[in-house]
mmCIF file of C-alpha atoms in Angstrom:
data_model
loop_
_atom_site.group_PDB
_atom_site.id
_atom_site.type_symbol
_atom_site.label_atom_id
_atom_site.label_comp_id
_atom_site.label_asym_id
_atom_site.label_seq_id
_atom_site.Cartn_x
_atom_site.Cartn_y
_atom_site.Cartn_z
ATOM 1 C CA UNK A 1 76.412 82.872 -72.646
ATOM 2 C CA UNK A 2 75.275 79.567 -71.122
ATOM 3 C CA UNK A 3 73.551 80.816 -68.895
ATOM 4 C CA UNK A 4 71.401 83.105 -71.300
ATOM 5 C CA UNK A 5 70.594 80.051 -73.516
ATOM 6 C CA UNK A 6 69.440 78.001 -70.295
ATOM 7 C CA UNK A 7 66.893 80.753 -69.309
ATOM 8 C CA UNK A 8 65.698 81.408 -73.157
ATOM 9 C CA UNK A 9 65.018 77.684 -72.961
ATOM 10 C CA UNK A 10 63.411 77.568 -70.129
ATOM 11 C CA UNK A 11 61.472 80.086 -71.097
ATOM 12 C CA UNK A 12 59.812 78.648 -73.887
ATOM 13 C CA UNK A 13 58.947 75.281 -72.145
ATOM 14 C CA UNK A 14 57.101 77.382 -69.834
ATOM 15 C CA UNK A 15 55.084 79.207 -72.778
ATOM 16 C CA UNK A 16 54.380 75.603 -74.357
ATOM 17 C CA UNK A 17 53.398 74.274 -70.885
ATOM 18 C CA UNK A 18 51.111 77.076 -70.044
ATOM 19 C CA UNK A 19 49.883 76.438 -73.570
ATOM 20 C CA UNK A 20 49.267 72.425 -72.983
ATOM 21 C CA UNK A 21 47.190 73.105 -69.977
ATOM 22 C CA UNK A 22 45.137 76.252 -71.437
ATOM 23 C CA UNK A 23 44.201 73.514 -74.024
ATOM 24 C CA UNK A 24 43.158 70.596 -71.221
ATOM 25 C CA UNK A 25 39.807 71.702 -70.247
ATOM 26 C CA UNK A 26 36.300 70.226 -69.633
ATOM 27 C CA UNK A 27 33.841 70.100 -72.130
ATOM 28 C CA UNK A 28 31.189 73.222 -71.497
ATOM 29 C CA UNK A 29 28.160 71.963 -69.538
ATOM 30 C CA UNK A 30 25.514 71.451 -71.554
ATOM 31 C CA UNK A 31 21.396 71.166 -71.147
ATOM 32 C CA UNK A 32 20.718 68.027 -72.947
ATOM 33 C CA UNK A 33 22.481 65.534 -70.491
ATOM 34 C CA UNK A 34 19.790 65.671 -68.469
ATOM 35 C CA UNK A 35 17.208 64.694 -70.750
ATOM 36 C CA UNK A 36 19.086 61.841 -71.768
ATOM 37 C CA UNK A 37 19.397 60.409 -68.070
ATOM 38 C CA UNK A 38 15.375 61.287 -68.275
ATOM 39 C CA UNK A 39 15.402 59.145 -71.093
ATOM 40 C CA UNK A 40 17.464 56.228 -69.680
ATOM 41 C CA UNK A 41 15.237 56.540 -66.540
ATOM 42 C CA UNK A 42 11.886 56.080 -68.984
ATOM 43 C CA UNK A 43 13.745 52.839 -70.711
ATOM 44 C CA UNK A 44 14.457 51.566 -67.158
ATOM 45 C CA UNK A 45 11.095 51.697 -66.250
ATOM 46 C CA UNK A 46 9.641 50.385 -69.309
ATOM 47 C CA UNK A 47 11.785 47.256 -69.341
ATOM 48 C CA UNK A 48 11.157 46.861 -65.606
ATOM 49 C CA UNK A 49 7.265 47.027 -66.843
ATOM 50 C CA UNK A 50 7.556 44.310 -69.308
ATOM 51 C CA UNK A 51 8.659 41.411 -66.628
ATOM 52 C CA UNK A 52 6.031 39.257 -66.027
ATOM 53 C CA UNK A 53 4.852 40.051 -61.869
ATOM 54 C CA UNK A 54 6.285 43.264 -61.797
ATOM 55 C CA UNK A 55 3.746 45.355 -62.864
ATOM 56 C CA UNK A 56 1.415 46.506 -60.093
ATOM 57 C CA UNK A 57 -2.467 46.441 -60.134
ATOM 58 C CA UNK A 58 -3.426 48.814 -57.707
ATOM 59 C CA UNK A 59 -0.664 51.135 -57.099
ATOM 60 C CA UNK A 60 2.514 49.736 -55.487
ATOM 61 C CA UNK A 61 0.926 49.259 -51.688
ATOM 62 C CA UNK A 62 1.441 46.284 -50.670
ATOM 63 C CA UNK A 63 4.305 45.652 -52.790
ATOM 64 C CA UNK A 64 5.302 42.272 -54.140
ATOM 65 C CA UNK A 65 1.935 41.688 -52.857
ATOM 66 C CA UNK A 66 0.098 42.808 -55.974
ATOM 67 C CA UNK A 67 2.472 40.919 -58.286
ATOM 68 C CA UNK A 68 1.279 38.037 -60.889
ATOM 69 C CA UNK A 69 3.023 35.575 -59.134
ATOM 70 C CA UNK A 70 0.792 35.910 -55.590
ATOM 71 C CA UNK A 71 -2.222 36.077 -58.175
ATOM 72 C CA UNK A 72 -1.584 32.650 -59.216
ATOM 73 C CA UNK A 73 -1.164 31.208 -55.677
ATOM 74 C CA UNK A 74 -4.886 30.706 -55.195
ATOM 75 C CA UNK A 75 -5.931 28.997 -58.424
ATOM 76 C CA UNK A 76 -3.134 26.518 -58.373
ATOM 77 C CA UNK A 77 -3.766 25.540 -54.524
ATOM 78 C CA UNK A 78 -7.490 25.820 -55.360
ATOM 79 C CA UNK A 79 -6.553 23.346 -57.894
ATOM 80 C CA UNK A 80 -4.846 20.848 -55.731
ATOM 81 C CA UNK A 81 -7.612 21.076 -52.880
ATOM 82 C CA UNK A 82 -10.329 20.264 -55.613
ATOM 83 C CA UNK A 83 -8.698 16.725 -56.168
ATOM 84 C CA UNK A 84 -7.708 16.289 -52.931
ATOM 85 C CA UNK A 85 -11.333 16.840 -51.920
ATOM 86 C CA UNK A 86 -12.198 13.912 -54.671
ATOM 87 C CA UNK A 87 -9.746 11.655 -52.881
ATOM 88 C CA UNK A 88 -10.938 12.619 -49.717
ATOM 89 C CA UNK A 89 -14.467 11.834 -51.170
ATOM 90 C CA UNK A 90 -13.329 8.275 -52.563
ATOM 91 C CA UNK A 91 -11.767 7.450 -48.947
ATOM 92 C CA UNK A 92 -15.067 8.619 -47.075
ATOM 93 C CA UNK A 93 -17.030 6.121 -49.406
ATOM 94 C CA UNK A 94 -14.598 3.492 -48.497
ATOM 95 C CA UNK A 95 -15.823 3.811 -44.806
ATOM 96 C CA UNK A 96 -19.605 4.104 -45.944
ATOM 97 C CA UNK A 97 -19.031 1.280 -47.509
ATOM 98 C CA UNK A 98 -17.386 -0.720 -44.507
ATOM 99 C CA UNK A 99 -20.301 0.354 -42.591
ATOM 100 C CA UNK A 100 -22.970 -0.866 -44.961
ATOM 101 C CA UNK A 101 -20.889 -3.734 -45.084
ATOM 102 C CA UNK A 102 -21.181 -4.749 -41.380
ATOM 103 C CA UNK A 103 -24.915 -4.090 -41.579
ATOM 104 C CA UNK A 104 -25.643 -6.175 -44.051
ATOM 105 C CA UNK A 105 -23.444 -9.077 -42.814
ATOM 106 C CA UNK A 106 -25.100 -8.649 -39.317
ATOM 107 C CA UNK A 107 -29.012 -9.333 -41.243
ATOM 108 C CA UNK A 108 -27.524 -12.345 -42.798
ATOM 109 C CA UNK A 109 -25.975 -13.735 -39.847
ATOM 110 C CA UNK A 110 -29.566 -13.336 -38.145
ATOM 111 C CA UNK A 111 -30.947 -15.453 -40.854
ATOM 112 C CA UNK A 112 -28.859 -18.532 -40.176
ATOM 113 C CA UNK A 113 -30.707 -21.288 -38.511
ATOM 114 C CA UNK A 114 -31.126 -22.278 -35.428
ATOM 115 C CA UNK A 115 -29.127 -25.649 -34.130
ATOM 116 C CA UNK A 116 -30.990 -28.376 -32.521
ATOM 117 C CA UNK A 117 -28.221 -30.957 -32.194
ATOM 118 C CA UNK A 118 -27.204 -31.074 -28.642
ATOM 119 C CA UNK A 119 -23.315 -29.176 -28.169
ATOM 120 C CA UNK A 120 -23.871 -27.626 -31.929
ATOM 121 C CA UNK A 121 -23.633 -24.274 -32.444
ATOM 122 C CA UNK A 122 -23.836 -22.565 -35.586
ATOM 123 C CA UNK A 123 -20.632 -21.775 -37.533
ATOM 124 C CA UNK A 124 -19.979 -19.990 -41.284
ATOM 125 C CA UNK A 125 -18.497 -21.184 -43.482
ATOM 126 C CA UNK A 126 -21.177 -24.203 -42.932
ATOM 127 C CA UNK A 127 -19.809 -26.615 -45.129
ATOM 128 C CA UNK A 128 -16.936 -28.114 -42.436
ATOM 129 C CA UNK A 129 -20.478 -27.744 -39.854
ATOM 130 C CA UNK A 130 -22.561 -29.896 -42.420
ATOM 131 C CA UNK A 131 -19.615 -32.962 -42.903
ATOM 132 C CA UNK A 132 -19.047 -32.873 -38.989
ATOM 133 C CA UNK A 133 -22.834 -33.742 -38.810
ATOM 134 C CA UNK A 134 -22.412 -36.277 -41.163
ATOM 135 C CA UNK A 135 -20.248 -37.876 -39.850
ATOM 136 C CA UNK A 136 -22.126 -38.461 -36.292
ATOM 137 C CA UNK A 137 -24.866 -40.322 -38.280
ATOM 138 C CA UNK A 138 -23.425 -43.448 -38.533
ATOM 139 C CA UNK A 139 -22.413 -43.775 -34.937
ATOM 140 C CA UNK A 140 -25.666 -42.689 -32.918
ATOM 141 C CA UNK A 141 -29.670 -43.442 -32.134
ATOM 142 C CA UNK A 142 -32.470 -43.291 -34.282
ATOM 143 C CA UNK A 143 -33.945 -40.117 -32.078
ATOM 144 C CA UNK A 144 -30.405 -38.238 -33.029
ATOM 145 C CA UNK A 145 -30.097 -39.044 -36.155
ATOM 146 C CA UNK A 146 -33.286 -36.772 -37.431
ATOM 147 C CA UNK A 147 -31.701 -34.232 -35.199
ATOM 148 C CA UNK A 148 -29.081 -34.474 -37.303
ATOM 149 C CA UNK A 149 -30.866 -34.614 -40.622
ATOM 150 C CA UNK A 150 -32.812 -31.539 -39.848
ATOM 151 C CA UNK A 151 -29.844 -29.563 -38.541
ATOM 152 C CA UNK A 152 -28.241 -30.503 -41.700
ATOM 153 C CA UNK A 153 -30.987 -29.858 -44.108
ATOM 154 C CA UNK A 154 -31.366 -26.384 -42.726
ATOM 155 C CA UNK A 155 -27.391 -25.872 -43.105
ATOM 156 C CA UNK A 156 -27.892 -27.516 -46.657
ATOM 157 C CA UNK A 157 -30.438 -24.811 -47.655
ATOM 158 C CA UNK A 158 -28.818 -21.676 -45.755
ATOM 159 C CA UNK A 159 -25.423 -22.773 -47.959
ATOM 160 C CA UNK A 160 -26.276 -20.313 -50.691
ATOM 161 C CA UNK A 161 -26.779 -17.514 -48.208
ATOM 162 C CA UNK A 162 -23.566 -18.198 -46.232
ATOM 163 C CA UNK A 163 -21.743 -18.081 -49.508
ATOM 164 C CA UNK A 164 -23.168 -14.456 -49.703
ATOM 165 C CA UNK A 165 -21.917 -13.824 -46.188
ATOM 166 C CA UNK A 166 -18.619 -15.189 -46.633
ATOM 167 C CA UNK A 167 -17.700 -12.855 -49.847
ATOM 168 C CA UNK A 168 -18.929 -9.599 -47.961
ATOM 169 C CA UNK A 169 -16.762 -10.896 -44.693
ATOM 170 C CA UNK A 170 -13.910 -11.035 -47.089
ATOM 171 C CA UNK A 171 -14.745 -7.369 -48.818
ATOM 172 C CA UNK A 172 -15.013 -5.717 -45.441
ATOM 173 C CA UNK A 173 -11.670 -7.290 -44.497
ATOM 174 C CA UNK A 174 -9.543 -6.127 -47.382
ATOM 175 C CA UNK A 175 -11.219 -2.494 -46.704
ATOM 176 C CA UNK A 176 -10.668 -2.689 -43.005
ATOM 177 C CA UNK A 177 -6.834 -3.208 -43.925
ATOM 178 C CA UNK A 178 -6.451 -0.221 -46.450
ATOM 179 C CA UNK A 179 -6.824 1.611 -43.593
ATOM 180 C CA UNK A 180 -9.316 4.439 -44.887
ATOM 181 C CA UNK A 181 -10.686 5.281 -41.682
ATOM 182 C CA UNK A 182 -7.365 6.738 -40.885
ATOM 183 C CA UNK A 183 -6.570 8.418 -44.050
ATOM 184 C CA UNK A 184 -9.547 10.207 -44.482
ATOM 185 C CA UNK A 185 -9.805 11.931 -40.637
ATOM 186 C CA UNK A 186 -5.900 12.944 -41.696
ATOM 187 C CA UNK A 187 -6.411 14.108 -45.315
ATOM 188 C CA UNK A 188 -9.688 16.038 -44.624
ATOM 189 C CA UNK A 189 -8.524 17.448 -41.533
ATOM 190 C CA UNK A 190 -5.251 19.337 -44.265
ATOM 191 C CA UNK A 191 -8.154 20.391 -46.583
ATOM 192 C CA UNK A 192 -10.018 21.799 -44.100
ATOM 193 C CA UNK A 193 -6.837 23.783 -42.610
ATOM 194 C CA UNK A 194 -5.635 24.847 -45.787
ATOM 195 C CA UNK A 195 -9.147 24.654 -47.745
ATOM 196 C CA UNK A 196 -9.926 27.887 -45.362
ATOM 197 C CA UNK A 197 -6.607 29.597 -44.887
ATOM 198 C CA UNK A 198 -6.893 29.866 -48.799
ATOM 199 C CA UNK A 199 -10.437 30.380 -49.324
ATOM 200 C CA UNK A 200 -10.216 33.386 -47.720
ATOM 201 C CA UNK A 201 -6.389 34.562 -49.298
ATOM 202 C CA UNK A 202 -8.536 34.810 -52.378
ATOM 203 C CA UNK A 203 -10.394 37.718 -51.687
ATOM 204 C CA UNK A 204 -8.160 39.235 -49.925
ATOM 205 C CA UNK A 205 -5.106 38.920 -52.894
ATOM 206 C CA UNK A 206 -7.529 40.302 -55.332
ATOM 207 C CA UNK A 207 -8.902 43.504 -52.721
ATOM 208 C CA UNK A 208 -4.512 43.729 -52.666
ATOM 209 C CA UNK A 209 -4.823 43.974 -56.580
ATOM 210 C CA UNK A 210 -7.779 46.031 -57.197
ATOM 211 C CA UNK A 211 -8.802 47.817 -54.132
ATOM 212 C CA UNK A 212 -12.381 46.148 -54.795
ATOM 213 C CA UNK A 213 -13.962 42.699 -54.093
ATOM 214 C CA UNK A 214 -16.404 41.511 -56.712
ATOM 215 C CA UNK A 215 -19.443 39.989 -55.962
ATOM 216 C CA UNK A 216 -20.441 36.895 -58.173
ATOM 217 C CA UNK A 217 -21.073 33.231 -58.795
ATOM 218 C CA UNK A 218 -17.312 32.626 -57.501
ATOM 219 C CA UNK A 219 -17.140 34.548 -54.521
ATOM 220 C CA UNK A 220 -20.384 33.437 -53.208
ATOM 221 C CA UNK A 221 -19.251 29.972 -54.146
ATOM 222 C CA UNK A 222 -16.297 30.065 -52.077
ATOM 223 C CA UNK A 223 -17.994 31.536 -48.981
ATOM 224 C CA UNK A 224 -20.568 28.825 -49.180
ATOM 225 C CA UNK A 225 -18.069 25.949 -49.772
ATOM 226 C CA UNK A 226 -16.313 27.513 -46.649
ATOM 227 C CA UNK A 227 -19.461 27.761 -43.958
ATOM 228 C CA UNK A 228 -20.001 23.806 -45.574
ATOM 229 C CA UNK A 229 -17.110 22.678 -44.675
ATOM 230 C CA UNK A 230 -17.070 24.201 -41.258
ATOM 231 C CA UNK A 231 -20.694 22.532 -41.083
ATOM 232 C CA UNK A 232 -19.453 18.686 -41.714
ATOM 233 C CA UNK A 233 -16.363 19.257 -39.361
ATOM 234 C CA UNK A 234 -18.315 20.206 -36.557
ATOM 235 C CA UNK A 235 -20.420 16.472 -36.920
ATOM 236 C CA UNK A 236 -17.318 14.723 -36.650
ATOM 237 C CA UNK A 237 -17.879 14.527 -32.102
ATOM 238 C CA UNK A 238 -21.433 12.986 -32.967
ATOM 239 C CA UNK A 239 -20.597 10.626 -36.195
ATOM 240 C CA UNK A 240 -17.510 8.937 -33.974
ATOM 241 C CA UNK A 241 -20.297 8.546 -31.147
ATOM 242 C CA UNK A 242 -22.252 6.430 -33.682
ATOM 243 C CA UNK A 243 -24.907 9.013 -34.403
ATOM 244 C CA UNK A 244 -26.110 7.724 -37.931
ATOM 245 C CA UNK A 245 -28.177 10.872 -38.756
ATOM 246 C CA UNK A 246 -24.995 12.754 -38.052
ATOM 247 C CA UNK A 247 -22.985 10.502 -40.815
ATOM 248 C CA UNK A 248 -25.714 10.659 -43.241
ATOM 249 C CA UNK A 249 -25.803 14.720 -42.941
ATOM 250 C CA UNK A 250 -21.881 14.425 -42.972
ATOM 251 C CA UNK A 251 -21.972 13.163 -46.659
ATOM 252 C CA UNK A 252 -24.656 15.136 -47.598
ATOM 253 C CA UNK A 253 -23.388 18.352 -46.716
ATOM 254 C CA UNK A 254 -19.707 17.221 -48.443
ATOM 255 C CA UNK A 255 -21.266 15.818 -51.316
ATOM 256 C CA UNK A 256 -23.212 19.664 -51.700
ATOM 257 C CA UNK A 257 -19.663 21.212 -50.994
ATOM 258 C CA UNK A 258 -18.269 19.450 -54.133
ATOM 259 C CA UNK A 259 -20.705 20.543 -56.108
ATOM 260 C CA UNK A 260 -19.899 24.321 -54.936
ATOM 261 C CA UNK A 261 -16.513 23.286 -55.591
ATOM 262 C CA UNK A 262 -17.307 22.147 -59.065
ATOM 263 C CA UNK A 263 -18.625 25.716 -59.145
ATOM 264 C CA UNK A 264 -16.256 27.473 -58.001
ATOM 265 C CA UNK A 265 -13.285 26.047 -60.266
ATOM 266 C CA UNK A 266 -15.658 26.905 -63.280
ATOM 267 C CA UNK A 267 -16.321 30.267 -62.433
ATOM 268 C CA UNK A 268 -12.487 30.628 -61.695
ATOM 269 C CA UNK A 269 -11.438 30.065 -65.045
ATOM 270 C CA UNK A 270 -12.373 33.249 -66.709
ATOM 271 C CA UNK A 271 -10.542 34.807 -63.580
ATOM 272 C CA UNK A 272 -7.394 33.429 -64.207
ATOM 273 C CA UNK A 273 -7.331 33.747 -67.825
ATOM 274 C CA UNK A 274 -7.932 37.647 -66.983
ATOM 275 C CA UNK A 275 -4.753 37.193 -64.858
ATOM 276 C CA UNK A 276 -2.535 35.916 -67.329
ATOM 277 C CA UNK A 277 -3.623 38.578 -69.507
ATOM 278 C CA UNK A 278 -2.708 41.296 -67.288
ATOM 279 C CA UNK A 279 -0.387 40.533 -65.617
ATOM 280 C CA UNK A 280 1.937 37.937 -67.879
ATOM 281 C CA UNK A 281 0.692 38.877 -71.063
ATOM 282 C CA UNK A 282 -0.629 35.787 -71.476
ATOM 283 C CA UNK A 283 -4.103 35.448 -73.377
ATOM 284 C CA UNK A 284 -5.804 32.393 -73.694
#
């Protein structure tokens, strides 16, 4: 009797069992999971779209490459190289300015008179000269004493021109110690490295961007800016032989490149405003 209950028992857990696991199956496939990855994969790509540098100008080539961020490289070193060339300007007039210095203390030293007091030689400032001159009057001849007087009259009268000479002997000293000579041969020799190295990324970020180059006032102002520069390098050999023509057509030729310059960051602007449009959403 047992044993009959056990089996009926057992029986009817297997019935409930087979039951339980008829009733644990997967949901029937369906077709509309796959348009709702599609749909996930659109909103991907549209959020993906919307950061700033992501997007890509000319069709995903050169990668990162095409981003906003490169884009912006070239104005903002552009940037910096435009008042680094003013510096570099303001240290080049320095030395100019040293060397009209020395000029024109060299004609005023050929203007001071000649000594006819035996063992007296002329000396600026003249005023300790004039007193030591003085001084000898009382103690020698009649014949030396209008040596004297005359040597001393022509100091007297050359006084206001050796108080010229001594204030541009001081200006040339205080120049000569700022060291400018220095500084500028180091500062423009970086501006021409990177002035170049950049002046040509330029073109080459936006052909990356657009497949294209377009010819205008700023393109043509960089190139020129670029052979310019080149130009006043290559005087540097004559201008530290001395060559005076060579320094004049050194300035010259910079002083032309800054106006390019001036140019070229003015004919940038409505560039970069066209790349904060596009590619940051930026509009200014």
């Amino acid at each position: 009797m047992l044993r009959k209950s056990a089996l009926r028992n057992a029986a009817a857990h297997s019935r409930v069992t087979d039951k339980a696991v008829d009733t644990y199956k997967l949901p029937p496939k369906s077709g509309k999971s796959k348009p709702n990855f599609a749909k996930a994969l659109a909103a991907t790509a549209a959020m993906s779209a919307a950061v700033p540098g992501i997007a890509l100008a000319k069709g995903g080539e050169f990668g990162a490459l095409e981003g906003g961020v490169p884009a912006l490289v070239h104005p903002v070193m552009m940037g910096g190289l435009y008042m680094t060339t003013l510096y570099t300007g303001f240290l080049g007039w320095q030395i100019r300015k040293m060397r009209t210095l020395a000029d024109d203390i060299s004609a005023l030293k050929q203007q001071a008179p000649q000594l006819t007091t035996p063992g007296k030689t002329f000396a600026s400032p003249v005023g300790p000269l004039i007193e030591s001159l003085k001084s000898e009057l009382s103690s020698t001849d009649e014949s030396t004493k209008k040596t004297l007087q005359a040597d001393i009259s022509s100091l007297q009268a050359f006084a206001t021109v050796d108080a010229e000479l001594q204030n541009l002997t001081s200006e040339r000293k205080n120049l000569v110690k700022g060291d400018f000579r220095d500084r500028h041969f180091q500062l423009s020799s970086l501006l021409l490295a990177l002035g170049v190295g950049f002046a040509i990324e330029g073109p080459v970020n936006t052909w990356m961007r657009t497949g294209k180059l377009f010819p205008g006032p700023h393109l043509f102002a960089g190139a020129g800016l670029t052979v310019l520069w080149a130009a006043a390098a290559g005087l540097v050999p004559a201008m530290q032989k001395g060559n005076k023509f060579a320094k004049d057509l050194h300035i010259a030729l910079n002083a032309a490149g800054l106006g390019l310059f001036s140019w070229q960051i003015l004919s940038g602007i409505p560039i970069l405003k066209k790349v904060l449009e596009f590619k940051f959403g930026i509009k200014l």
